[in-house]
Amino acid sequence: MKRIFLPFLTILVSFSVVASASADFSDSHGISASKAINYLQESGVVVGYTDGTYKPDQLINRDEFLKITLKAADILDEKCTNSEKKFSDVKGNDWSAAVVCSAVKQGIIDGYPDGSFRPQTPINYAEASKIISKIEKLQVPENAGKEWFSGYISVLHRERVAPQGMKNGWENLKRSGIAEIMWGLKTGFEVDNPALGDLPQIESCEDLSAQIEKYQKRGSFGSGVGYLGPPIRVLDEGVQGPPVQTNSAPAPAADFSEKASEAGGAADALKAESGNDYSTTNLQEFGVDEADIIKNDGTHIFLVKGNAVRIIQAYPPENMKEVASLKLQDTEGFSPQEMYLDANILTIIGYGYSGDVGILDQNTTDSKMMIAPDFYPRQSVVKIISFDVSDRSSPKQIRSVDIEGSYLSSRKIEDVVYAVVNKYENYWGRQIPVLETVSGSAVSESTSNTSETTLPSFKDSAFPDEKVVSGCKGIYYFPNFETPNYLILAAIDTKDTSHEVSRSVILGSGDQVYGSEKNLYVTRQQYNEIYLGGIIAPRWSNAETTEIYEFGLDGNKIDFLAKGTSEGRVLNQFSMSEYNDYFRIATQKGSSWGNEKSSSSVFIYDKNLKQVGKIEDIAPGEDLKSVRFVQDRGYLITFKHLDPLFVIDMNPSDPKIVGKLKIPGWSDYLEPYDENHLIGFGQEVDPASEKKEVLTPSDLLGMKLSLFDVTDVSNPLETQKVVIGSRGTTSEVLTNHKALLFDKEKGILGFPITVTEAIPGKILSEYGSTKTVFVGAYVYNIDLKNGFTLRGKASHYDDDSWFAKAGEYFYGDPDYNIQRIIYIAQNFYTISQNILKAYTWENLTEVKSLVLDTKKCAEIYMEAECAAFPQCQTVWQTSSICRDTTAGKVCDEERKDFLSCEDR
């Protein structure tokens, strides 16, 4: 990555002992001040000693300290020879004479009462903090303490640049200490990070603005974050900043106390009425629900389709029909993403846009609304809406919550949805904190109007006075955050609207989410840049780390609890687990195809995220493919040529690998069958490829189902295996566990799948050597004795001509590709965006098919195009329309209809 340095760092400076420009300092690796020392060297402020060292633990003299601080601030006059004040112990031919002269002329030093400067005396923390405050023009608080230097020291701690452990003003400063202070002030990085388990909090809107300014400095230094939009600027006094975004007027809050009590017992009543057994979403943890695009209740199927949620009466299958299309009209451009269903409460999570903006200032407690200017883009809003669906044909809205930002993930425990939202920087311009007294949020802050900023907007139909997700005060922040974003966690009671939405806000962002019944964990991948050496061509490397943030879940409350750090990066949510109050996480460093050696690790933490156990350097040179923690065991799949399954004893204080199995291929997803068996979904690989340096397409043999027996942890076995199709055969279950239907008691396993086969006469290593032969779903019988037995197949494509005419390039039609397979009573159901089908239990014989939209606008348009341009049949031959269209077909009427039609 190209490094960008601040303009004042241009002239090479030496210590009192001059050294040659070495690549790096031999004694400055692996210490807390490494980055700071390397920064000063790379920026030309220091060179070091002739032996190639920096001597970080050595005390720094007053003359060396003065030269470094003046040089870093670009105010050193190295030719200064004449000042009003002379010191008895500084001679004209001393190397430090010009430094002292320059500091005197600028009013930075006065010396001692006896007329000396004492250049060779070590400088203490009190003197250093005063000189630095003068040079950097820091605002020093008055009456900060009993000692004369208390205010100066407090400034460095306020800026979080105080050297590690340095608090006593009379303590002498080390060379590492001055490096940390100047690195922190010039780059915006924090030095005195809070203790493990803590996160600092914003104290005011001014403090929030200062933190964002520090981020700007870090971006200039080049901290590995890349381009993040226009520079952040602090507004001058009297200049009004961009207003806070809020949404259109909130819907009136519904009184749902009676409805909630009715809905509470509705699940049992509904099930008793239907008498149906039915499948539910495949979850990571029992009792922790996860949102999905499809839900069912034993009689009805709820499907996210386009900009609506369709409700289909599915049982009995002979009477299958659509009973409602729930399209939200109160949010511009609303697009549902996934949902929860709990008895008679349907909660939809999706995206909308904020069309209005508002200003909050110190002069009023109200939100002044205004029309957004042309340059002000619509802001993305995560919308969480609960409906009473007691009458499936006529849903009624209960509660609507808007949070400005982008949806990351959520979990639901009982009636409460815990949503995780990332609010990214507004790239169009400045976003800074406002002065606000926020009605309904119990927030009251005052500060000067020189530090204003936008906070993420918030709206709750149950509490319409709330306008922003949080006040400035109390926001947590990640020290040295890479992007000025907000991570927002919200607890929404979907039934009882008397509970205010609890929010926890952090200045930062999240990547992966794992939820237990008690806690929610959010991880953030971070790349810490390590200087590898070089002056003319400096080299840097990224050290991957994962920061872990734990939030406690207590009904309608959500609170930040602790933070921790582990080496490496997280694969997905299954890389994390909580068991007996211990948190476990698996990570990978490097990659098998990169320049850095890859390996995997497992770390165990206590409830305060203090590390208590670990295993490192698992499978060097291989990539981590899948992870699953089951009670006191952990399972890792790694791969380069073969598939090692590692069995780990997760003893918190002494975890260890107790078994290993190597077989061809790998598993992308592991599903527990029972406490001693696992099901693997992945890819089969030719065993002959083991000795190859690089795999070729011909080495991939198809999608693989494996049944692993881990009863004997020291000797895990693959007892059953099925390989489906050829290279290119794939399933959504490989990347999304919610696509899996698995019921151990019923002995069934089902999932969507696209199957390819090799084209006769072509070599598999050639491009286009396979063709699609099936798109639909497979259902297997599964048991420990017989393994996998194909029970039946289902497809929404009516015949094989779809694939045959496409040749090697079948891309599929989203309306016909099966997304989920479920069961209700003694029937299977397959669901795609436009078709639902019911099948018999025994062999998947079709019972009923329901088409949601018989003709769509796009199809009408395509019909017209196919008629007008017969040659399109060779280009669009996979289309459901062009497939049967002849050159003589006339679609003029359909073309006219297209101009006015609108998809449901």
PDB file of C-alpha atoms in Angstrom, residues 20-271:
ATOM      1  CA  SER A  20      23.808   5.635   9.055  1.00  0.00           C
ATOM      2  CA  ALA A  21      20.233   5.235   7.767  1.00  0.00           C
ATOM      3  CA  SER A  22      19.516   1.631   8.626  1.00  0.00           C
ATOM      4  CA  ALA A  23      16.481  -0.304   7.409  1.00  0.00           C
ATOM      5  CA  ASP A  24      15.061  -0.512  10.909  1.00  0.00           C
ATOM      6  CA  PHE A  25      16.189  -0.635  14.520  1.00  0.00           C
ATOM      7  CA  SER A  26      17.350  -4.012  15.758  1.00  0.00           C
ATOM      8  CA  ASP A  27      16.099  -3.407  19.306  1.00  0.00           C
ATOM      9  CA  SER A  28      12.631  -2.075  18.465  1.00  0.00           C
ATOM     10  CA  HIS A  29      10.766  -5.199  17.330  1.00  0.00           C
ATOM     11  CA  GLY A  30       7.969  -6.790  19.342  1.00  0.00           C
ATOM     12  CA  ILE A  31       7.611  -3.994  21.908  1.00  0.00           C
ATOM     13  CA  SER A  32       4.587  -1.764  22.548  1.00  0.00           C
ATOM     14  CA  ALA A  33       6.338   1.268  21.046  1.00  0.00           C
ATOM     15  CA  SER A  34       7.422  -0.478  17.808  1.00  0.00           C
ATOM     16  CA  LYS A  35       4.958   1.360  15.575  1.00  0.00           C
ATOM     17  CA  ALA A  36       5.771   4.724  17.135  1.00  0.00           C
ATOM     18  CA  ILE A  37       9.542   4.289  16.756  1.00  0.00           C
ATOM     19  CA  ASN A  38       9.235   3.049  13.179  1.00  0.00           C
ATOM     20  CA  TYR A  39       6.993   6.006  12.387  1.00  0.00           C
ATOM     21  CA  LEU A  40       9.579   8.527  13.620  1.00  0.00           C
ATOM     22  CA  GLN A  41      12.293   6.756  11.639  1.00  0.00           C
ATOM     23  CA  GLU A  42      10.262   6.556   8.428  1.00  0.00           C
ATOM     24  CA  SER A  43       9.212  10.201   8.718  1.00  0.00           C
ATOM     25  CA  GLY A  44      12.819  11.312   9.045  1.00  0.00           C
ATOM     26  CA  VAL A  45      12.682  12.568  12.620  1.00  0.00           C
ATOM     27  CA  VAL A  46      15.206  10.085  14.028  1.00  0.00           C
ATOM     28  CA  VAL A  47      18.006   7.918  12.646  1.00  0.00           C
ATOM     29  CA  GLY A  48      19.391   6.126  15.661  1.00  0.00           C
ATOM     30  CA  TYR A  49      22.811   4.996  16.773  1.00  0.00           C
ATOM     31  CA  THR A  50      25.779   3.698  14.833  1.00  0.00           C
ATOM     32  CA  ASP A  51      25.108   0.159  16.021  1.00  0.00           C
ATOM     33  CA  GLY A  52      21.642   0.196  14.397  1.00  0.00           C
ATOM     34  CA  THR A  53      19.705   0.569  17.637  1.00  0.00           C
ATOM     35  CA  TYR A  54      17.201   3.067  19.009  1.00  0.00           C
ATOM     36  CA  LYS A  55      17.659   2.180  22.705  1.00  0.00           C
ATOM     37  CA  PRO A  56      13.945   2.498  23.572  1.00  0.00           C
ATOM     38  CA  ASP A  57      14.444   1.792  27.302  1.00  0.00           C
ATOM     39  CA  GLN A  58      17.158   4.411  27.741  1.00  0.00           C
ATOM     40  CA  LEU A  59      16.229   7.739  29.372  1.00  0.00           C
ATOM     41  CA  ILE A  60      16.092  10.647  26.937  1.00  0.00           C
ATOM     42  CA  ASN A  61      18.092  13.810  27.578  1.00  0.00           C
ATOM     43  CA  ARG A  62      16.606  17.304  27.438  1.00  0.00           C
ATOM     44  CA  ASP A  63      18.469  18.304  24.257  1.00  0.00           C
ATOM     45  CA  GLU A  64      17.532  15.143  22.337  1.00  0.00           C
ATOM     46  CA  PHE A  65      13.931  15.444  23.508  1.00  0.00           C
ATOM     47  CA  LEU A  66      13.775  19.082  22.370  1.00  0.00           C
ATOM     48  CA  LYS A  67      15.166  18.298  18.936  1.00  0.00           C
ATOM     49  CA  ILE A  68      12.688  15.455  18.308  1.00  0.00           C
ATOM     50  CA  THR A  69       9.636  17.480  19.362  1.00  0.00           C
ATOM     51  CA  LEU A  70      10.624  20.591  17.406  1.00  0.00           C
ATOM     52  CA  LYS A  71      11.517  18.551  14.358  1.00  0.00           C
ATOM     53  CA  ALA A  72       8.280  16.573  14.428  1.00  0.00           C
ATOM     54  CA  ALA A  73       6.338  19.864  14.558  1.00  0.00           C
ATOM     55  CA  ASP A  74       8.397  21.252  11.651  1.00  0.00           C
ATOM     56  CA  ILE A  75       9.379  24.365  13.619  1.00  0.00           C
ATOM     57  CA  LEU A  76      13.077  23.660  14.178  1.00  0.00           C
ATOM     58  CA  ASP A  77      15.445  26.334  12.855  1.00  0.00           C
ATOM     59  CA  GLU A  78      18.689  24.406  12.523  1.00  0.00           C
ATOM     60  CA  LYS A  79      20.605  27.580  11.631  1.00  0.00           C
ATOM     61  CA  CYS A  80      19.518  29.515  14.717  1.00  0.00           C
ATOM     62  CA  THR A  81      22.583  31.105  16.346  1.00  0.00           C
ATOM     63  CA  ASN A  82      21.371  34.219  18.101  1.00  0.00           C
ATOM     64  CA  SER A  83      18.719  34.291  20.823  1.00  0.00           C
ATOM     65  CA  GLU A  84      17.940  36.772  23.569  1.00  0.00           C
ATOM     66  CA  LYS A  85      18.675  34.264  26.298  1.00  0.00           C
ATOM     67  CA  LYS A  86      21.905  32.323  26.664  1.00  0.00           C
ATOM     68  CA  PHE A  87      22.449  29.316  28.900  1.00  0.00           C
ATOM     69  CA  SER A  88      25.674  28.806  30.799  1.00  0.00           C
ATOM     70  CA  ASP A  89      25.886  25.130  29.841  1.00  0.00           C
ATOM     71  CA  VAL A  90      25.094  25.458  26.100  1.00  0.00           C
ATOM     72  CA  LYS A  91      28.092  26.453  23.981  1.00  0.00           C
ATOM     73  CA  GLY A  92      27.946  27.785  20.437  1.00  0.00           C
ATOM     74  CA  ASN A  93      29.763  24.772  19.038  1.00  0.00           C
ATOM     75  CA  ASP A  94      27.475  22.228  20.740  1.00  0.00           C
ATOM     76  CA  TRP A  95      25.302  20.191  18.326  1.00  0.00           C
ATOM     77  CA  SER A  96      22.244  21.208  20.402  1.00  0.00           C
ATOM     78  CA  ALA A  97      22.958  24.979  20.337  1.00  0.00           C
ATOM     79  CA  ALA A  98      20.700  25.607  17.329  1.00  0.00           C
ATOM     80  CA  VAL A  99      17.960  23.475  18.874  1.00  0.00           C
ATOM     81  CA  VAL A 100      18.004  25.390  22.165  1.00  0.00           C
ATOM     82  CA  CYS A 101      18.234  28.722  20.318  1.00  0.00           C
ATOM     83  CA  SER A 102      15.192  27.828  18.196  1.00  0.00           C
ATOM     84  CA  ALA A 103      13.155  26.846  21.272  1.00  0.00           C
ATOM     85  CA  VAL A 104      14.059  30.056  23.121  1.00  0.00           C
ATOM     86  CA  LYS A 105      13.079  32.287  20.201  1.00  0.00           C
ATOM     87  CA  GLN A 106       9.654  30.628  20.042  1.00  0.00           C
ATOM     88  CA  GLY A 107       9.045  31.010  23.772  1.00  0.00           C
ATOM     89  CA  ILE A 108       9.019  27.266  24.420  1.00  0.00           C
ATOM     90  CA  ILE A 109      11.725  27.045  27.127  1.00  0.00           C
ATOM     91  CA  ASP A 110      13.082  29.379  29.834  1.00  0.00           C
ATOM     92  CA  GLY A 111      15.709  27.255  31.529  1.00  0.00           C
ATOM     93  CA  TYR A 112      16.511  26.998  35.219  1.00  0.00           C
ATOM     94  CA  PRO A 113      16.809  29.924  37.685  1.00  0.00           C
ATOM     95  CA  ASP A 114      20.587  29.442  37.827  1.00  0.00           C
ATOM     96  CA  GLY A 115      20.841  30.262  34.094  1.00  0.00           C
ATOM     97  CA  SER A 116      21.405  26.702  32.925  1.00  0.00           C
ATOM     98  CA  PHE A 117      19.471  24.444  30.539  1.00  0.00           C
ATOM     99  CA  ARG A 118      21.058  21.150  31.596  1.00  0.00           C
ATOM    100  CA  PRO A 119      20.956  19.587  28.098  1.00  0.00           C
ATOM    101  CA  GLN A 120      22.399  16.234  29.153  1.00  0.00           C
ATOM    102  CA  THR A 121      20.011  15.761  32.075  1.00  0.00           C
ATOM    103  CA  PRO A 122      17.167  13.251  31.541  1.00  0.00           C
ATOM    104  CA  ILE A 123      13.850  15.053  31.126  1.00  0.00           C
ATOM    105  CA  ASN A 124      10.977  14.126  33.418  1.00  0.00           C
ATOM    106  CA  TYR A 125       7.364  13.609  32.438  1.00  0.00           C
ATOM    107  CA  ALA A 126       6.221  16.924  33.943  1.00  0.00           C
ATOM    108  CA  GLU A 127       8.724  19.037  31.984  1.00  0.00           C
ATOM    109  CA  ALA A 128       8.121  17.035  28.805  1.00  0.00           C
ATOM    110  CA  SER A 129       4.336  17.432  28.965  1.00  0.00           C
ATOM    111  CA  LYS A 130       4.657  21.228  29.375  1.00  0.00           C
ATOM    112  CA  ILE A 131       7.038  21.609  26.419  1.00  0.00           C
ATOM    113  CA  ILE A 132       4.915  19.374  24.192  1.00  0.00           C
ATOM    114  CA  SER A 133       1.740  21.292  25.126  1.00  0.00           C
ATOM    115  CA  LYS A 134       3.436  24.541  24.085  1.00  0.00           C
ATOM    116  CA  ILE A 135       4.837  23.153  20.826  1.00  0.00           C
ATOM    117  CA  GLU A 136       1.567  21.471  19.800  1.00  0.00           C
ATOM    118  CA  LYS A 137      -0.581  24.350  21.130  1.00  0.00           C
ATOM    119  CA  LEU A 138      -2.742  21.986  23.179  1.00  0.00           C
ATOM    120  CA  GLN A 139      -5.557  23.433  25.275  1.00  0.00           C
ATOM    121  CA  VAL A 140      -4.505  22.915  28.879  1.00  0.00           C
ATOM    122  CA  PRO A 141      -7.287  22.848  31.513  1.00  0.00           C
ATOM    123  CA  GLU A 142      -6.913  25.140  34.500  1.00  0.00           C
ATOM    124  CA  ASN A 143      -6.956  23.837  38.064  1.00  0.00           C
ATOM    125  CA  ALA A 144      -6.476  20.267  36.859  1.00  0.00           C
ATOM    126  CA  GLY A 145      -4.669  19.256  40.046  1.00  0.00           C
ATOM    127  CA  LYS A 146      -2.501  20.307  42.940  1.00  0.00           C
ATOM    128  CA  GLU A 147       0.802  20.189  41.043  1.00  0.00           C
ATOM    129  CA  TRP A 148       1.849  22.838  38.516  1.00  0.00           C
ATOM    130  CA  PHE A 149       2.166  20.176  35.821  1.00  0.00           C
ATOM    131  CA  SER A 150      -1.191  18.438  36.433  1.00  0.00           C
ATOM    132  CA  GLY A 151      -2.912  20.255  33.572  1.00  0.00           C
ATOM    133  CA  TYR A 152      -0.155  19.420  31.087  1.00  0.00           C
ATOM    134  CA  ILE A 153      -0.153  15.726  31.978  1.00  0.00           C
ATOM    135  CA  SER A 154      -3.961  15.579  31.870  1.00  0.00           C
ATOM    136  CA  VAL A 155      -3.869  16.904  28.300  1.00  0.00           C
ATOM    137  CA  LEU A 156      -1.714  14.000  27.142  1.00  0.00           C
ATOM    138  CA  HIS A 157      -4.036  11.544  28.861  1.00  0.00           C
ATOM    139  CA  ARG A 158      -7.057  13.288  27.387  1.00  0.00           C
ATOM    140  CA  GLU A 159      -5.532  12.869  23.936  1.00  0.00           C
ATOM    141  CA  ARG A 160      -4.697   9.245  24.882  1.00  0.00           C
ATOM    142  CA  VAL A 161      -1.056   9.653  23.905  1.00  0.00           C
ATOM    143  CA  ALA A 162       0.500   9.213  27.341  1.00  0.00           C
ATOM    144  CA  PRO A 163       3.202   6.523  27.246  1.00  0.00           C
ATOM    145  CA  GLN A 164       2.175   3.138  28.577  1.00  0.00           C
ATOM    146  CA  GLY A 165       2.070   3.227  32.394  1.00  0.00           C
ATOM    147  CA  MET A 166       3.367   6.825  32.651  1.00  0.00           C
ATOM    148  CA  LYS A 167       1.436   8.833  35.250  1.00  0.00           C
ATOM    149  CA  ASN A 168       3.987  10.191  37.774  1.00  0.00           C
ATOM    150  CA  GLY A 169       5.143  13.656  36.747  1.00  0.00           C
ATOM    151  CA  TRP A 170       8.554  13.248  38.390  1.00  0.00           C
ATOM    152  CA  GLU A 171       9.296  10.030  36.521  1.00  0.00           C
ATOM    153  CA  ASN A 172      11.931  10.381  33.813  1.00  0.00           C
ATOM    154  CA  LEU A 173      10.885   9.828  30.216  1.00  0.00           C
ATOM    155  CA  LYS A 174      12.331   7.040  28.083  1.00  0.00           C
ATOM    156  CA  ARG A 175      13.127   7.184  24.369  1.00  0.00           C
ATOM    157  CA  SER A 176      10.177   4.872  23.728  1.00  0.00           C
ATOM    158  CA  GLY A 177       7.943   7.316  25.606  1.00  0.00           C
ATOM    159  CA  ILE A 178       8.685  10.348  23.436  1.00  0.00           C
ATOM    160  CA  ALA A 179       8.182   8.203  20.328  1.00  0.00           C
ATOM    161  CA  GLU A 180       4.736   7.145  21.538  1.00  0.00           C
ATOM    162  CA  ILE A 181       3.691  10.693  22.418  1.00  0.00           C
ATOM    163  CA  MET A 182       4.706  12.228  19.084  1.00  0.00           C
ATOM    164  CA  TRP A 183       3.364   9.269  17.079  1.00  0.00           C
ATOM    165  CA  GLY A 184       0.011   9.618  18.811  1.00  0.00           C
ATOM    166  CA  LEU A 185      -0.239  13.391  18.363  1.00  0.00           C
ATOM    167  CA  LYS A 186       0.854  13.402  14.723  1.00  0.00           C
ATOM    168  CA  THR A 187      -1.026  10.354  13.444  1.00  0.00           C
ATOM    169  CA  GLY A 188      -4.127  10.329  15.638  1.00  0.00           C
ATOM    170  CA  PHE A 189      -3.418   6.849  17.005  1.00  0.00           C
ATOM    171  CA  GLU A 190      -4.095   6.246  20.680  1.00  0.00           C
ATOM    172  CA  VAL A 191      -1.235   5.049  22.835  1.00  0.00           C
ATOM    173  CA  ASP A 192      -2.726   4.430  26.265  1.00  0.00           C
ATOM    174  CA  ASN A 193      -5.461   2.049  25.179  1.00  0.00           C
ATOM    175  CA  PRO A 194      -7.930   1.030  27.881  1.00  0.00           C
ATOM    176  CA  ALA A 195      -7.357  -2.171  29.784  1.00  0.00           C
ATOM    177  CA  LEU A 196      -8.478  -5.479  28.328  1.00  0.00           C
ATOM    178  CA  GLY A 197     -12.201  -5.846  28.763  1.00  0.00           C
ATOM    179  CA  ASP A 198     -12.926  -2.106  28.661  1.00  0.00           C
ATOM    180  CA  LEU A 199     -13.944   0.328  25.964  1.00  0.00           C
ATOM    181  CA  PRO A 200     -13.631   4.085  26.410  1.00  0.00           C
ATOM    182  CA  GLN A 201     -16.743   6.232  26.100  1.00  0.00           C
ATOM    183  CA  ILE A 202     -17.321   9.574  24.423  1.00  0.00           C
ATOM    184  CA  GLU A 203     -17.747  12.324  27.017  1.00  0.00           C
ATOM    185  CA  SER A 204     -19.331  15.032  24.862  1.00  0.00           C
ATOM    186  CA  CYS A 205     -20.053  16.083  21.295  1.00  0.00           C
ATOM    187  CA  GLU A 206     -16.715  17.918  21.290  1.00  0.00           C
ATOM    188  CA  ASP A 207     -15.031  14.688  22.280  1.00  0.00           C
ATOM    189  CA  LEU A 208     -16.801  12.823  19.462  1.00  0.00           C
ATOM    190  CA  SER A 209     -15.670  15.440  16.973  1.00  0.00           C
ATOM    191  CA  ALA A 210     -12.101  15.153  18.289  1.00  0.00           C
ATOM    192  CA  GLN A 211     -12.166  11.389  17.838  1.00  0.00           C
ATOM    193  CA  ILE A 212     -13.245  11.778  14.220  1.00  0.00           C
ATOM    194  CA  GLU A 213     -10.453  14.310  13.665  1.00  0.00           C
ATOM    195  CA  LYS A 214      -7.989  11.748  15.011  1.00  0.00           C
ATOM    196  CA  TYR A 215      -9.324   9.287  12.465  1.00  0.00           C
ATOM    197  CA  GLN A 216      -8.563  11.840   9.746  1.00  0.00           C
ATOM    198  CA  LYS A 217      -4.961  12.011  10.913  1.00  0.00           C
ATOM    199  CA  ARG A 218      -4.701   8.244  10.890  1.00  0.00           C
ATOM    200  CA  GLY A 219      -6.049   8.199   7.345  1.00  0.00           C
ATOM    201  CA  SER A 220      -3.385  10.687   6.254  1.00  0.00           C
ATOM    202  CA  PHE A 221      -0.693   8.558   7.818  1.00  0.00           C
ATOM    203  CA  GLY A 222      -1.958   5.524   5.905  1.00  0.00           C
ATOM    204  CA  SER A 223      -3.271   3.001   8.381  1.00  0.00           C
ATOM    205  CA  GLY A 224      -4.443   0.490   5.842  1.00  0.00           C
ATOM    206  CA  VAL A 225      -8.023   1.703   5.504  1.00  0.00           C
ATOM    207  CA  GLY A 226      -7.923   2.841   1.891  1.00  0.00           C
ATOM    208  CA  TYR A 227     -10.029   5.666   0.459  1.00  0.00           C
ATOM    209  CA  LEU A 228     -13.005   6.555   2.607  1.00  0.00           C
ATOM    210  CA  GLY A 229     -14.483   9.525   0.805  1.00  0.00           C
ATOM    211  CA  PRO A 230     -13.908  13.268   1.140  1.00  0.00           C
ATOM    212  CA  PRO A 231     -11.731  14.593   3.964  1.00  0.00           C
ATOM    213  CA  ILE A 232     -13.434  15.172   7.277  1.00  0.00           C
ATOM    214  CA  ARG A 233     -13.367  18.812   8.303  1.00  0.00           C
ATOM    215  CA  VAL A 234     -14.273  20.598  11.504  1.00  0.00           C
ATOM    216  CA  LEU A 235     -16.776  23.324  10.801  1.00  0.00           C
ATOM    217  CA  ASP A 236     -15.891  26.899  11.664  1.00  0.00           C
ATOM    218  CA  GLU A 237     -17.938  28.657  14.285  1.00  0.00           C
ATOM    219  CA  GLY A 238     -21.225  29.878  12.903  1.00  0.00           C
ATOM    220  CA  VAL A 239     -21.221  27.446   9.983  1.00  0.00           C
ATOM    221  CA  GLN A 240     -24.114  25.055  10.144  1.00  0.00           C
ATOM    222  CA  GLY A 241     -23.203  21.428   9.454  1.00  0.00           C
ATOM    223  CA  PRO A 242     -25.256  18.806   7.695  1.00  0.00           C
ATOM    224  CA  PRO A 243     -28.438  18.107   9.610  1.00  0.00           C
ATOM    225  CA  VAL A 244     -29.331  14.908  11.365  1.00  0.00           C
ATOM    226  CA  GLN A 245     -31.287  12.529   9.164  1.00  0.00           C
ATOM    227  CA  THR A 246     -34.681  11.523  10.436  1.00  0.00           C
ATOM    228  CA  ASN A 247     -37.509   9.826   8.643  1.00  0.00           C
ATOM    229  CA  SER A 248     -40.978  10.842   7.652  1.00  0.00           C
ATOM    230  CA  ALA A 249     -43.576  11.303  10.352  1.00  0.00           C
ATOM    231  CA  PRO A 250     -43.871   8.136  12.431  1.00  0.00           C
ATOM    232  CA  ALA A 251     -46.968   6.005  12.373  1.00  0.00           C
ATOM    233  CA  PRO A 252     -49.059   6.242  15.533  1.00  0.00           C
ATOM    234  CA  ALA A 253     -48.060   3.719  18.154  1.00  0.00           C
ATOM    235  CA  ALA A 254     -50.453   0.831  18.492  1.00  0.00           C
ATOM    236  CA  ASP A 255     -51.800  -0.228  21.868  1.00  0.00           C
ATOM    237  CA  PHE A 256     -50.978  -3.904  21.648  1.00  0.00           C
ATOM    238  CA  SER A 257     -51.358  -5.038  25.226  1.00  0.00           C
ATOM    239  CA  GLU A 258     -54.501  -7.032  24.428  1.00  0.00           C
ATOM    240  CA  LYS A 259     -53.166  -8.216  21.062  1.00  0.00           C
ATOM    241  CA  ALA A 260     -49.964  -9.374  22.671  1.00  0.00           C
ATOM    242  CA  SER A 261     -51.767 -11.511  25.226  1.00  0.00           C
ATOM    243  CA  GLU A 262     -53.902 -12.985  22.473  1.00  0.00           C
ATOM    244  CA  ALA A 263     -50.824 -13.756  20.372  1.00  0.00           C
ATOM    245  CA  GLY A 264     -48.948 -15.250  23.310  1.00  0.00           C
ATOM    246  CA  GLY A 265     -50.966 -18.450  23.352  1.00  0.00           C
ATOM    247  CA  ALA A 266     -51.762 -18.477  19.658  1.00  0.00           C
ATOM    248  CA  ALA A 267     -48.971 -20.870  18.683  1.00  0.00           C
ATOM    249  CA  ASP A 268     -50.348 -23.704  20.784  1.00  0.00           C
ATOM    250  CA  ALA A 269     -53.888 -22.937  19.699  1.00  0.00           C
ATOM    251  CA  LEU A 270     -52.859 -22.859  16.058  1.00  0.00           C
ATOM    252  CA  LYS A 271     -50.918 -26.098  16.309  1.00  0.00           C
TER     253      LYS A 271
END
